[in-house]
mmCIF file of C-alpha atoms in Angstrom:
data_model
loop_
_atom_site.group_PDB
_atom_site.id
_atom_site.type_symbol
_atom_site.label_atom_id
_atom_site.label_comp_id
_atom_site.label_asym_id
_atom_site.label_seq_id
_atom_site.Cartn_x
_atom_site.Cartn_y
_atom_site.Cartn_z
ATOM 1 C CA MET A 8 121.223 95.055 123.763
ATOM 2 C CA LYS A 9 117.661 95.668 122.875
ATOM 3 C CA ARG A 10 116.174 93.681 120.492
ATOM 4 C CA LYS A 11 114.263 95.378 117.359
ATOM 5 C CA VAL A 12 111.329 94.138 115.558
ATOM 6 C CA SER A 13 109.632 95.809 112.516
ATOM 7 C CA ILE A 14 106.527 94.910 110.780
ATOM 8 C CA ILE A 15 105.147 95.750 107.186
ATOM 9 C CA SER A 16 101.293 95.358 107.336
ATOM 10 C CA LEU A 17 99.879 95.297 104.083
ATOM 11 C CA GLY A 18 95.943 95.037 102.939
ATOM 12 C CA CYS A 19 93.087 96.288 104.790
ATOM 13 C CA PRO A 20 92.825 97.952 108.239
ATOM 14 C CA LYS A 21 91.527 94.694 109.561
ATOM 15 C CA ASN A 22 95.005 93.415 108.860
ATOM 16 C CA LEU A 23 96.462 96.394 110.658
ATOM 17 C CA VAL A 24 94.656 95.635 113.564
ATOM 18 C CA ASP A 25 96.274 91.947 113.739
ATOM 19 C CA SER A 26 99.728 93.680 113.084
ATOM 20 C CA GLU A 27 99.164 96.003 116.095
ATOM 21 C CA VAL A 28 98.289 93.231 118.145
ATOM 22 C CA MET A 29 101.386 91.185 117.372
ATOM 23 C CA LEU A 30 103.748 94.224 118.054
ATOM 24 C CA GLY A 31 101.786 94.958 121.395
ATOM 25 C CA ILE A 32 102.394 91.116 122.401
ATOM 26 C CA LEU A 33 106.308 91.470 121.626
ATOM 27 C CA LYS A 34 106.564 94.891 123.260
ATOM 28 C CA LYS A 35 105.132 93.477 126.559
ATOM 29 C CA LYS A 36 107.950 90.858 126.073
ATOM 30 C CA GLY A 37 110.468 93.455 125.736
ATOM 31 C CA TRP A 38 111.060 94.182 122.117
ATOM 32 C CA ILE A 39 111.664 97.653 120.720
ATOM 33 C CA VAL A 40 109.465 98.426 117.581
ATOM 34 C CA SER A 41 111.456 99.985 114.620
ATOM 35 C CA GLU A 42 109.891 101.826 111.859
ATOM 36 C CA ASN A 43 112.489 100.502 109.512
ATOM 37 C CA ALA A 44 113.071 96.873 108.558
ATOM 38 C CA GLU A 45 116.960 97.439 107.661
ATOM 39 C CA GLY A 46 118.625 96.803 111.028
ATOM 40 C CA SER A 47 115.839 94.848 112.834
ATOM 41 C CA ASP A 48 116.105 91.662 114.629
ATOM 42 C CA ILE A 49 113.070 90.413 113.263
ATOM 43 C CA ALA A 50 111.150 91.468 110.246
ATOM 44 C CA ILE A 51 107.406 90.667 109.892
ATOM 45 C CA VAL A 52 105.489 90.848 106.685
ATOM 46 C CA ASN A 53 101.909 90.751 107.587
ATOM 47 C CA THR A 54 100.344 89.675 104.054
ATOM 48 C CA CYS A 55 97.120 90.354 102.077
ATOM 49 C CA SER A 56 96.100 87.645 99.298
ATOM 50 C CA PHE A 57 92.563 88.205 98.624
ATOM 51 C CA ILE A 58 92.996 89.077 95.094
ATOM 52 C CA GLU A 59 96.114 88.392 92.441
ATOM 53 C CA LYS A 60 97.287 92.106 92.861
ATOM 54 C CA ALA A 61 97.547 91.712 96.669
ATOM 55 C CA THR A 62 99.552 88.619 96.422
ATOM 56 C CA LYS A 63 101.934 89.972 93.994
ATOM 57 C CA GLU A 64 102.207 92.922 96.492
ATOM 58 C CA SER A 65 102.827 90.576 99.385
ATOM 59 C CA VAL A 66 105.587 88.509 97.408
ATOM 60 C CA ASP A 67 107.418 91.449 96.181
ATOM 61 C CA ARG A 68 107.593 92.806 100.007
ATOM 62 C CA ILE A 69 108.888 89.460 100.901
ATOM 63 C CA LEU A 70 111.556 89.145 98.170
ATOM 64 C CA GLU A 71 112.712 92.596 99.168
ATOM 65 C CA LEU A 72 113.070 91.630 102.612
ATOM 66 C CA ALA A 73 114.896 88.514 101.872
ATOM 67 C CA GLN A 74 117.594 90.533 99.984
ATOM 68 C CA LEU A 75 118.200 92.417 103.193
ATOM 69 C CA LYS A 76 118.483 89.229 104.929
ATOM 70 C CA LYS A 77 121.020 88.015 102.474
ATOM 71 C CA LYS A 78 122.994 91.191 103.120
ATOM 72 C CA ASN A 79 122.862 90.681 106.986
ATOM 73 C CA LYS A 80 120.668 93.770 107.268
ATOM 74 C CA ILE A 81 117.969 91.696 109.024
ATOM 75 C CA LYS A 82 118.415 88.409 110.985
ATOM 76 C CA TYR A 83 115.258 86.831 110.777
ATOM 77 C CA LEU A 84 112.192 87.029 108.574
ATOM 78 C CA ILE A 85 108.553 85.969 109.255
ATOM 79 C CA VAL A 86 105.466 85.891 106.899
ATOM 80 C CA ALA A 87 102.271 86.302 108.314
ATOM 81 C CA GLY A 88 98.520 86.620 107.566
ATOM 82 C CA CYS A 89 96.467 85.792 104.550
ATOM 83 C CA LEU A 90 99.542 84.467 102.273
ATOM 84 C CA PRO A 91 100.236 81.330 104.673
ATOM 85 C CA GLN A 92 96.666 80.740 104.899
ATOM 86 C CA LYS A 93 95.863 80.627 100.861
ATOM 87 C CA TYR A 94 98.683 78.705 99.933
ATOM 88 C CA LYS A 95 100.184 75.028 100.737
ATOM 89 C CA LYS A 96 103.135 74.378 102.855
ATOM 90 C CA LYS A 97 105.529 73.078 100.351
ATOM 91 C CA GLU A 98 104.952 75.705 98.185
ATOM 92 C CA LEU A 99 106.028 78.392 100.694
ATOM 93 C CA LEU A 100 108.967 76.550 101.969
ATOM 94 C CA ASP A 101 110.283 75.704 98.584
ATOM 95 C CA GLY A 102 109.584 79.255 97.251
ATOM 96 C CA PHE A 103 111.070 81.526 100.022
ATOM 97 C CA GLY A 104 114.081 79.796 101.198
ATOM 98 C CA GLU A 105 115.156 82.902 103.445
ATOM 99 C CA VAL A 106 111.717 83.085 105.302
ATOM 100 C CA ASP A 107 112.287 81.561 109.025
ATOM 101 C CA ALA A 108 108.518 81.057 109.894
ATOM 102 C CA PHE A 109 105.146 81.314 108.340
ATOM 103 C CA VAL A 110 102.032 82.278 110.409
ATOM 104 C CA GLY A 111 98.406 82.018 109.404
ATOM 105 C CA SER A 112 95.732 84.720 109.820
ATOM 106 C CA SER A 113 94.515 83.281 113.033
ATOM 107 C CA ASP A 114 97.745 82.059 114.562
ATOM 108 C CA PHE A 115 99.581 85.547 115.168
ATOM 109 C CA PRO A 116 98.851 85.533 118.957
ATOM 110 C CA LYS A 117 101.597 82.804 118.834
ATOM 111 C CA ILE A 118 104.545 85.252 117.583
ATOM 112 C CA ASP A 119 106.475 85.419 120.605
ATOM 113 C CA SER A 120 106.741 81.658 120.958
ATOM 114 C CA ILE A 121 107.198 81.234 117.142
ATOM 115 C CA ILE A 122 110.289 83.710 117.654
ATOM 116 C CA LYS A 123 111.649 82.039 120.606
ATOM 117 C CA LYS A 124 111.762 78.836 118.599
ATOM 118 C CA ILE A 125 113.472 80.166 115.565
ATOM 119 C CA THR A 126 115.908 81.940 117.329
ATOM 120 C CA SER A 127 117.136 79.329 119.446
ATOM 121 C CA SER A 128 116.650 76.643 116.640
ATOM 122 C CA ARG A 129 119.987 75.395 114.692
ATOM 123 C CA ALA A 130 118.814 77.893 112.025
ATOM 124 C CA ALA A 131 120.781 80.420 114.163
ATOM 125 C CA LYS A 132 124.027 78.509 113.464
ATOM 126 C CA ILE A 133 123.899 78.355 109.811
ATOM 127 C CA ALA A 134 124.458 81.052 107.124
ATOM 128 C CA PRO A 135 121.845 83.916 108.041
ATOM 129 C CA HIS A 136 120.222 83.889 104.665
ATOM 130 C CA GLU A 137 119.532 80.134 104.683
ATOM 131 C CA SER A 138 116.543 78.650 106.494
ATOM 132 C CA PRO A 139 116.484 74.794 106.019
ATOM 133 C CA ALA A 140 112.458 73.429 106.023
ATOM 134 C CA ARG A 141 113.252 71.180 108.885
ATOM 135 C CA SER A 142 113.640 74.143 111.218
ATOM 136 C CA ARG A 143 111.448 76.626 109.996
ATOM 137 C CA PRO A 144 107.738 76.723 111.808
ATOM 138 C CA PHE A 145 104.735 76.769 109.695
ATOM 139 C CA ILE A 146 101.817 77.472 111.987
ATOM 140 C CA VAL A 147 98.674 77.600 109.895
ATOM 141 C CA ASP A 148 95.303 76.648 111.558
ATOM 142 C CA SER A 149 93.282 75.200 108.597
ATOM 143 C CA ASN A 150 90.097 76.495 110.832
ATOM 144 C CA PRO A 151 90.802 80.228 111.540
ATOM 145 C CA ASN A 152 88.846 81.016 114.583
ATOM 146 C CA PHE A 153 90.887 83.440 116.745
ATOM 147 C CA LEU A 154 89.293 86.592 117.916
ATOM 148 C CA TYR A 155 91.108 89.261 119.590
ATOM 149 C CA ASN A 156 89.654 91.166 122.533
ATOM 150 C CA GLY A 157 90.325 94.170 124.902
ATOM 151 C CA SER A 158 92.776 92.279 126.992
ATOM 152 C CA HIS A 159 95.226 91.737 124.172
ATOM 153 C CA PRO A 160 97.737 94.398 124.006
ATOM 154 C CA ARG A 161 98.224 96.737 120.919
ATOM 155 C CA HIS A 162 100.547 99.114 119.481
ATOM 156 C CA ILE A 163 98.943 101.524 117.660
ATOM 157 C CA LEU A 164 100.226 102.160 114.117
ATOM 158 C CA THR A 165 97.593 104.624 113.049
ATOM 159 C CA PRO A 166 98.330 108.405 113.602
ATOM 160 C CA SER A 167 97.288 109.800 116.967
ATOM 161 C CA HIS A 168 94.060 111.428 116.260
ATOM 162 C CA TYR A 169 92.386 107.759 114.770
ATOM 163 C CA VAL A 170 92.233 104.224 115.530
ATOM 164 C CA TYR A 171 90.499 101.048 113.997
ATOM 165 C CA MET A 172 88.374 99.269 116.083
ATOM 166 C CA LYS A 173 87.673 95.440 114.816
ATOM 167 C CA ILE A 174 84.239 94.506 116.192
ATOM 168 C CA ALA A 175 84.043 90.952 114.344
ATOM 169 C CA ASP A 176 86.501 88.878 112.375
ATOM 170 C CA GLY A 177 85.840 86.355 109.108
ATOM 171 C CA CYS A 178 82.871 86.327 107.092
ATOM 172 C CA SER A 179 79.795 84.031 106.447
ATOM 173 C CA ASN A 180 78.521 85.823 103.140
ATOM 174 C CA ARG A 181 79.889 83.651 100.982
ATOM 175 C CA CYS A 182 80.100 85.723 97.858
ATOM 176 C CA SER A 183 80.956 83.856 94.767
ATOM 177 C CA TYR A 184 84.238 85.708 93.977
ATOM 178 C CA CYS A 185 85.445 86.124 97.313
ATOM 179 C CA LEU A 186 88.106 83.988 99.389
ATOM 180 C CA ILE A 187 87.769 85.762 102.583
ATOM 181 C CA PRO A 188 85.605 82.888 104.503
ATOM 182 C CA GLY A 189 88.525 80.640 103.725
ATOM 183 C CA LEU A 190 91.187 83.128 104.554
ATOM 184 C CA ARG A 191 89.778 84.431 107.612
ATOM 185 C CA GLY A 192 87.031 81.979 108.849
ATOM 186 C CA LYS A 193 83.527 82.109 109.581
ATOM 187 C CA TYR A 194 81.892 85.488 110.887
ATOM 188 C CA ARG A 195 82.432 85.827 114.427
ATOM 189 C CA SER A 196 81.519 89.106 116.614
ATOM 190 C CA ARG A 197 83.453 90.157 119.533
ATOM 191 C CA LYS A 198 81.280 90.736 122.684
ATOM 192 C CA MET A 199 79.736 93.993 123.333
ATOM 193 C CA ALA A 200 81.353 94.370 126.747
ATOM 194 C CA SER A 201 84.616 93.814 125.125
ATOM 195 C CA ILE A 202 84.385 96.518 122.387
ATOM 196 C CA VAL A 203 83.271 98.796 125.018
ATOM 197 C CA LYS A 204 86.215 98.194 127.479
ATOM 198 C CA GLU A 205 88.924 98.758 124.737
ATOM 199 C CA VAL A 206 87.176 101.936 123.438
ATOM 200 C CA ARG A 207 87.058 103.290 126.930
ATOM 201 C CA LYS A 208 90.532 102.378 127.647
ATOM 202 C CA LEU A 209 91.523 104.041 124.240
ATOM 203 C CA SER A 210 89.649 107.151 124.977
ATOM 204 C CA ASP A 211 90.799 107.619 128.309
ATOM 205 C CA ASN A 212 94.301 107.287 127.811
ATOM 206 C CA ASN A 213 94.631 108.872 124.477
ATOM 207 C CA ARG A 214 91.590 111.128 123.919
ATOM 208 C CA ILE A 215 91.468 109.723 119.912
ATOM 209 C CA ALA A 216 89.250 111.938 117.795
ATOM 210 C CA GLU A 217 87.806 109.130 115.892
ATOM 211 C CA ILE A 218 87.409 105.618 116.089
ATOM 212 C CA ASN A 219 86.640 103.460 112.711
ATOM 213 C CA LEU A 220 84.742 100.439 113.171
ATOM 214 C CA ILE A 221 85.709 97.703 111.064
ATOM 215 C CA ALA A 222 84.809 93.997 110.178
ATOM 216 C CA GLN A 223 84.233 92.369 107.022
ATOM 217 C CA ASP A 224 80.526 93.381 107.389
ATOM 218 C CA THR A 225 79.967 95.729 110.300
ATOM 219 C CA THR A 226 76.137 95.526 109.884
ATOM 220 C CA PHE A 227 76.124 91.950 110.311
ATOM 221 C CA TYR A 228 77.433 92.501 114.027
ATOM 222 C CA GLY A 229 75.897 90.132 116.549
ATOM 223 C CA THR A 230 74.022 87.642 114.553
ATOM 224 C CA ASP A 231 76.183 84.762 115.670
ATOM 225 C CA ILE A 232 76.394 85.425 119.235
ATOM 226 C CA TYR A 233 73.343 87.327 120.082
ATOM 227 C CA GLY A 234 71.032 85.964 117.384
ATOM 228 C CA SER A 235 70.298 89.253 115.509
ATOM 229 C CA ARG A 236 71.988 92.479 114.167
ATOM 230 C CA LYS A 237 73.231 94.383 117.255
ATOM 231 C CA LEU A 238 75.179 97.103 115.536
ATOM 232 C CA VAL A 239 72.991 99.677 116.394
ATOM 233 C CA GLU A 240 72.904 98.644 120.218
ATOM 234 C CA LEU A 241 76.695 98.602 120.255
ATOM 235 C CA LEU A 242 76.723 102.092 118.991
ATOM 236 C CA ARG A 243 74.419 103.237 121.568
ATOM 237 C CA ARG A 244 76.884 102.111 124.213
ATOM 238 C CA LEU A 245 79.928 103.471 122.677
ATOM 239 C CA VAL A 246 78.250 107.148 122.211
ATOM 240 C CA ALA A 247 77.553 106.964 125.796
ATOM 241 C CA ILE A 248 81.448 107.041 126.552
ATOM 242 C CA LYS A 249 81.805 110.688 127.392
ATOM 243 C CA ALA A 250 85.515 110.541 126.213
ATOM 244 C CA CYS A 251 84.845 108.670 122.880
ATOM 245 C CA GLY A 252 85.133 110.968 119.730
ATOM 246 C CA TRP A 253 83.607 110.512 116.544
ATOM 247 C CA LEU A 254 82.572 107.062 115.427
ATOM 248 C CA ARG A 255 82.775 105.963 111.802
ATOM 249 C CA LEU A 256 81.444 102.894 109.972
ATOM 250 C CA LEU A 257 83.314 100.916 107.362
ATOM 251 C CA TYR A 258 82.371 98.072 105.075
ATOM 252 C CA THR A 259 78.744 97.998 105.594
ATOM 253 C CA HIS A 260 76.724 95.412 103.488
ATOM 254 C CA PRO A 261 73.831 97.029 101.423
ATOM 255 C CA ALA A 262 71.853 93.769 102.158
ATOM 256 C CA HIS A 263 72.058 94.342 105.935
ATOM 257 C CA LEU A 264 72.054 98.043 106.249
ATOM 258 C CA ASP A 265 68.533 98.691 107.813
ATOM 259 C CA ASP A 266 66.107 101.589 108.835
ATOM 260 C CA GLU A 267 67.200 101.480 112.612
ATOM 261 C CA LEU A 268 70.903 102.109 111.712
ATOM 262 C CA ILE A 269 69.818 104.937 109.096
ATOM 263 C CA GLU A 270 67.736 106.524 111.839
ATOM 264 C CA PHE A 271 70.442 106.280 114.356
ATOM 265 C CA MET A 272 72.646 108.037 112.151
ATOM 266 C CA LYS A 273 70.484 110.772 111.440
ATOM 267 C CA GLU A 274 69.930 111.549 114.949
ATOM 268 C CA GLU A 275 73.229 110.822 116.872
ATOM 269 C CA PRO A 276 75.901 113.833 116.324
ATOM 270 C CA SER A 277 78.862 111.356 117.124
ATOM 271 C CA ILE A 278 78.411 109.136 114.208
ATOM 272 C CA CYS A 279 80.302 110.458 111.178
ATOM 273 C CA LYS A 280 77.796 111.312 108.181
ATOM 274 C CA TYR A 281 79.504 108.871 106.063
ATOM 275 C CA ILE A 282 79.070 105.286 104.856
ATOM 276 C CA ASP A 283 81.210 102.868 103.105
ATOM 277 C CA LEU A 284 79.100 100.884 101.202
ATOM 278 C CA PRO A 285 80.422 98.126 98.919
ATOM 279 C CA LEU A 286 77.902 97.446 96.152
ATOM 280 C CA GLN A 287 80.382 95.448 93.735
ATOM 281 C CA HIS A 288 77.806 95.889 90.734
ATOM 282 C CA ILE A 289 74.082 97.225 89.949
ATOM 283 C CA ASN A 290 73.010 94.577 87.421
ATOM 284 C CA ASP A 291 70.578 92.117 88.856
ATOM 285 C CA SER A 292 72.039 89.186 86.824
ATOM 286 C CA ILE A 293 75.494 89.899 88.101
ATOM 287 C CA LEU A 294 74.513 90.631 91.545
ATOM 288 C CA LYS A 295 72.783 87.163 91.792
ATOM 289 C CA ARG A 296 75.847 85.498 90.182
ATOM 290 C CA MET A 297 78.041 87.214 92.988
ATOM 291 C CA GLY A 298 75.879 85.887 95.678
ATOM 292 C CA ARG A 299 75.156 89.382 96.955
ATOM 293 C CA LYS A 300 71.600 88.926 98.015
ATOM 294 C CA ILE A 301 70.114 92.383 96.695
ATOM 295 C CA GLU A 302 68.740 93.666 93.655
ATOM 296 C CA ARG A 303 69.191 97.111 91.930
ATOM 297 C CA ARG A 304 65.894 98.431 92.915
ATOM 298 C CA GLU A 305 66.789 97.598 96.591
ATOM 299 C CA ILE A 306 70.153 99.076 96.233
ATOM 300 C CA VAL A 307 68.588 102.608 94.604
ATOM 301 C CA ALA A 308 65.986 102.793 97.410
ATOM 302 C CA LEU A 309 68.589 102.336 99.934
ATOM 303 C CA ILE A 310 70.931 105.078 98.650
ATOM 304 C CA GLU A 311 67.904 107.735 98.293
ATOM 305 C CA LYS A 312 66.748 106.699 101.636
ATOM 306 C CA LEU A 313 70.177 107.545 103.044
ATOM 307 C CA ARG A 314 70.620 110.810 101.314
ATOM 308 C CA ARG A 315 67.127 111.740 102.264
ATOM 309 C CA ASN A 316 67.417 111.004 105.872
ATOM 310 C CA VAL A 317 70.902 111.863 106.492
ATOM 311 C CA PRO A 318 71.633 115.297 104.834
ATOM 312 C CA GLY A 319 75.115 115.710 103.784
ATOM 313 C CA ILE A 320 76.100 111.994 104.173
ATOM 314 C CA ALA A 321 79.194 111.062 102.239
ATOM 315 C CA LEU A 322 79.011 107.780 100.314
ATOM 316 C CA ARG A 323 81.673 105.639 99.156
ATOM 317 C CA THR A 324 81.623 102.325 97.375
ATOM 318 C CA SER A 325 83.498 99.536 95.809
ATOM 319 C CA LEU A 326 82.726 97.957 92.422
ATOM 320 C CA ILE A 327 84.009 94.784 90.444
ATOM 321 C CA THR A 328 84.352 95.340 86.821
ATOM 322 C CA GLY A 329 84.928 92.044 84.387
ATOM 323 C CA PHE A 330 83.050 89.683 86.447
ATOM 324 C CA PRO A 331 82.546 86.485 84.638
ATOM 325 C CA GLY A 332 79.609 86.818 81.920
ATOM 326 C CA GLU A 333 79.639 90.612 82.296
ATOM 327 C CA THR A 334 78.378 91.856 78.862
ATOM 328 C CA ASP A 335 79.092 95.317 77.327
ATOM 329 C CA ARG A 336 75.310 96.107 78.167
ATOM 330 C CA GLN A 337 75.716 95.139 81.666
ATOM 331 C CA PHE A 338 78.722 97.190 81.940
ATOM 332 C CA ARG A 339 77.117 100.076 80.383
ATOM 333 C CA GLU A 340 74.311 99.866 83.131
ATOM 334 C CA LEU A 341 76.925 100.000 85.935
ATOM 335 C CA LEU A 342 78.690 102.998 84.108
ATOM 336 C CA ASP A 343 75.483 104.902 83.951
ATOM 337 C CA PHE A 344 74.700 104.185 87.343
ATOM 338 C CA VAL A 345 77.879 105.554 88.664
ATOM 339 C CA SER A 346 77.447 108.648 86.496
ATOM 340 C CA GLN A 347 73.961 109.236 87.750
ATOM 341 C CA THR A 348 74.574 108.568 91.427
ATOM 342 C CA ARG A 349 77.579 110.529 91.851
ATOM 343 C CA PHE A 350 79.187 108.786 94.805
ATOM 344 C CA ASP A 351 81.553 110.806 96.811
ATOM 345 C CA ARG A 352 84.202 108.078 96.648
ATOM 346 C CA VAL A 353 84.669 104.831 94.528
ATOM 347 C CA GLY A 354 87.048 102.289 94.386
ATOM 348 C CA VAL A 355 87.447 99.685 91.301
ATOM 349 C CA PHE A 356 88.662 96.172 91.329
ATOM 350 C CA GLU A 357 89.247 94.213 88.065
ATOM 351 C CA TYR A 358 87.791 90.894 88.785
ATOM 352 C CA SER A 359 90.371 88.532 90.199
ATOM 353 C CA ARG A 360 89.943 84.914 89.234
ATOM 354 C CA GLU A 361 90.806 83.122 92.512
ATOM 355 C CA LYS A 362 90.950 79.344 93.043
ATOM 356 C CA GLY A 363 88.473 78.350 95.849
ATOM 357 C CA THR A 364 85.727 80.425 94.886
ATOM 358 C CA ARG A 365 82.638 79.483 93.028
ATOM 359 C CA ALA A 366 83.121 82.029 90.413
ATOM 360 C CA TYR A 367 86.534 80.665 89.270
ATOM 361 C CA ASN A 368 84.666 77.961 87.317
ATOM 362 C CA TYR A 369 81.999 80.301 85.913
ATOM 363 C CA SER A 370 81.713 80.459 82.226
ATOM 364 C CA GLY A 371 82.463 83.878 80.386
ATOM 365 C CA GLN A 372 85.614 84.750 81.762
ATOM 366 C CA VAL A 373 86.450 88.398 80.800
ATOM 367 C CA THR A 374 89.885 89.236 79.209
ATOM 368 C CA GLU A 375 92.424 91.220 80.982
ATOM 369 C CA LYS A 376 92.384 93.883 78.363
ATOM 370 C CA VAL A 377 88.651 94.345 78.709
ATOM 371 C CA LYS A 378 88.787 94.455 82.447
ATOM 372 C CA LYS A 379 91.311 97.268 82.179
ATOM 373 C CA ILE A 380 89.203 99.298 79.420
ATOM 374 C CA ARG A 381 86.438 98.885 81.804
ATOM 375 C CA HIS A 382 88.170 99.833 84.847
ATOM 376 C CA ARG A 383 89.363 103.012 83.231
ATOM 377 C CA ALA A 384 85.800 103.973 81.978
ATOM 378 C CA LEU A 385 84.319 103.822 85.378
ATOM 379 C CA MET A 386 87.096 105.891 87.165
ATOM 380 C CA LEU A 387 86.605 108.503 84.347
ATOM 381 C CA ALA A 388 83.086 108.343 84.874
ATOM 382 C CA GLN A 389 83.563 109.030 88.648
#
């Protein structure tokens, strides 16, 4: 009988690529990928935990699958990704008794050996909904450093016309509110040859219309392995692939988006005239406390330059409201900026106070009620 595996991939597209690699590894080993958790031999939740709401969503999905396991509708349950990376082993083993294994954000390539371990352990000989701590693998590297490359198999989960291409993992920006460096490790770029090889393979085999380049900061690409930012050079190599469709850039840091990239976007028809530009705020004091390494005047100048040089460009941004110390005046500055700038798309996060970040200990924590009021005001303005 064919063994079935299903996966619930939560959070961002970067997480989705990890899920695709896990499924690619298991398909190569003979597993059948199922769209439904119910009826699967193995159900995997690839979790996100960078803010409180993401953690809650991950926990809720784990508990839903735990109920299916209790009813013998799935055999084994694995939790992967940022949740195991964030919390201590004892917390997770004690809190999720039905979970058979925990896998960190950099350890998912070991998924086949982990499954072999749990299916051959004595856990298989006891009640299906029980998973004693001694028999449950907890595979979490405290220093995440894995980086997939074109040689790793992938089972693509997106519709056939587009795909995500991770060009780097981790982050070294160290924004004061963000857990990503701890959850995903320091910034590490893939080699250009690896990316080109994978894009060529996908383009030749599937004729994909659009490739979305992703990383925690795509504009920082190459700094760690080439000594300087190399995104434009990478783009030049990719557009030279004849079968390659559109290229779209996600997650560009405003402090790293330079004139060379803007000029290339202007001249190259294969680059989508779209920029995802997470600003987080516009007030200089808040930006400094956030560690964003950019000021309001530079942000305004950058947006003007983008719109002037790339006619018709679509601009998306993400913002944080209720950051510690944010006054009514500072929020009004952000609200007016959104109204005046008229972005094509805006996503707003209510500040999430996360242990392990510098901002956790900042004075002037804003109440949840005020965060929600400000969130609503921003979205209404947009």
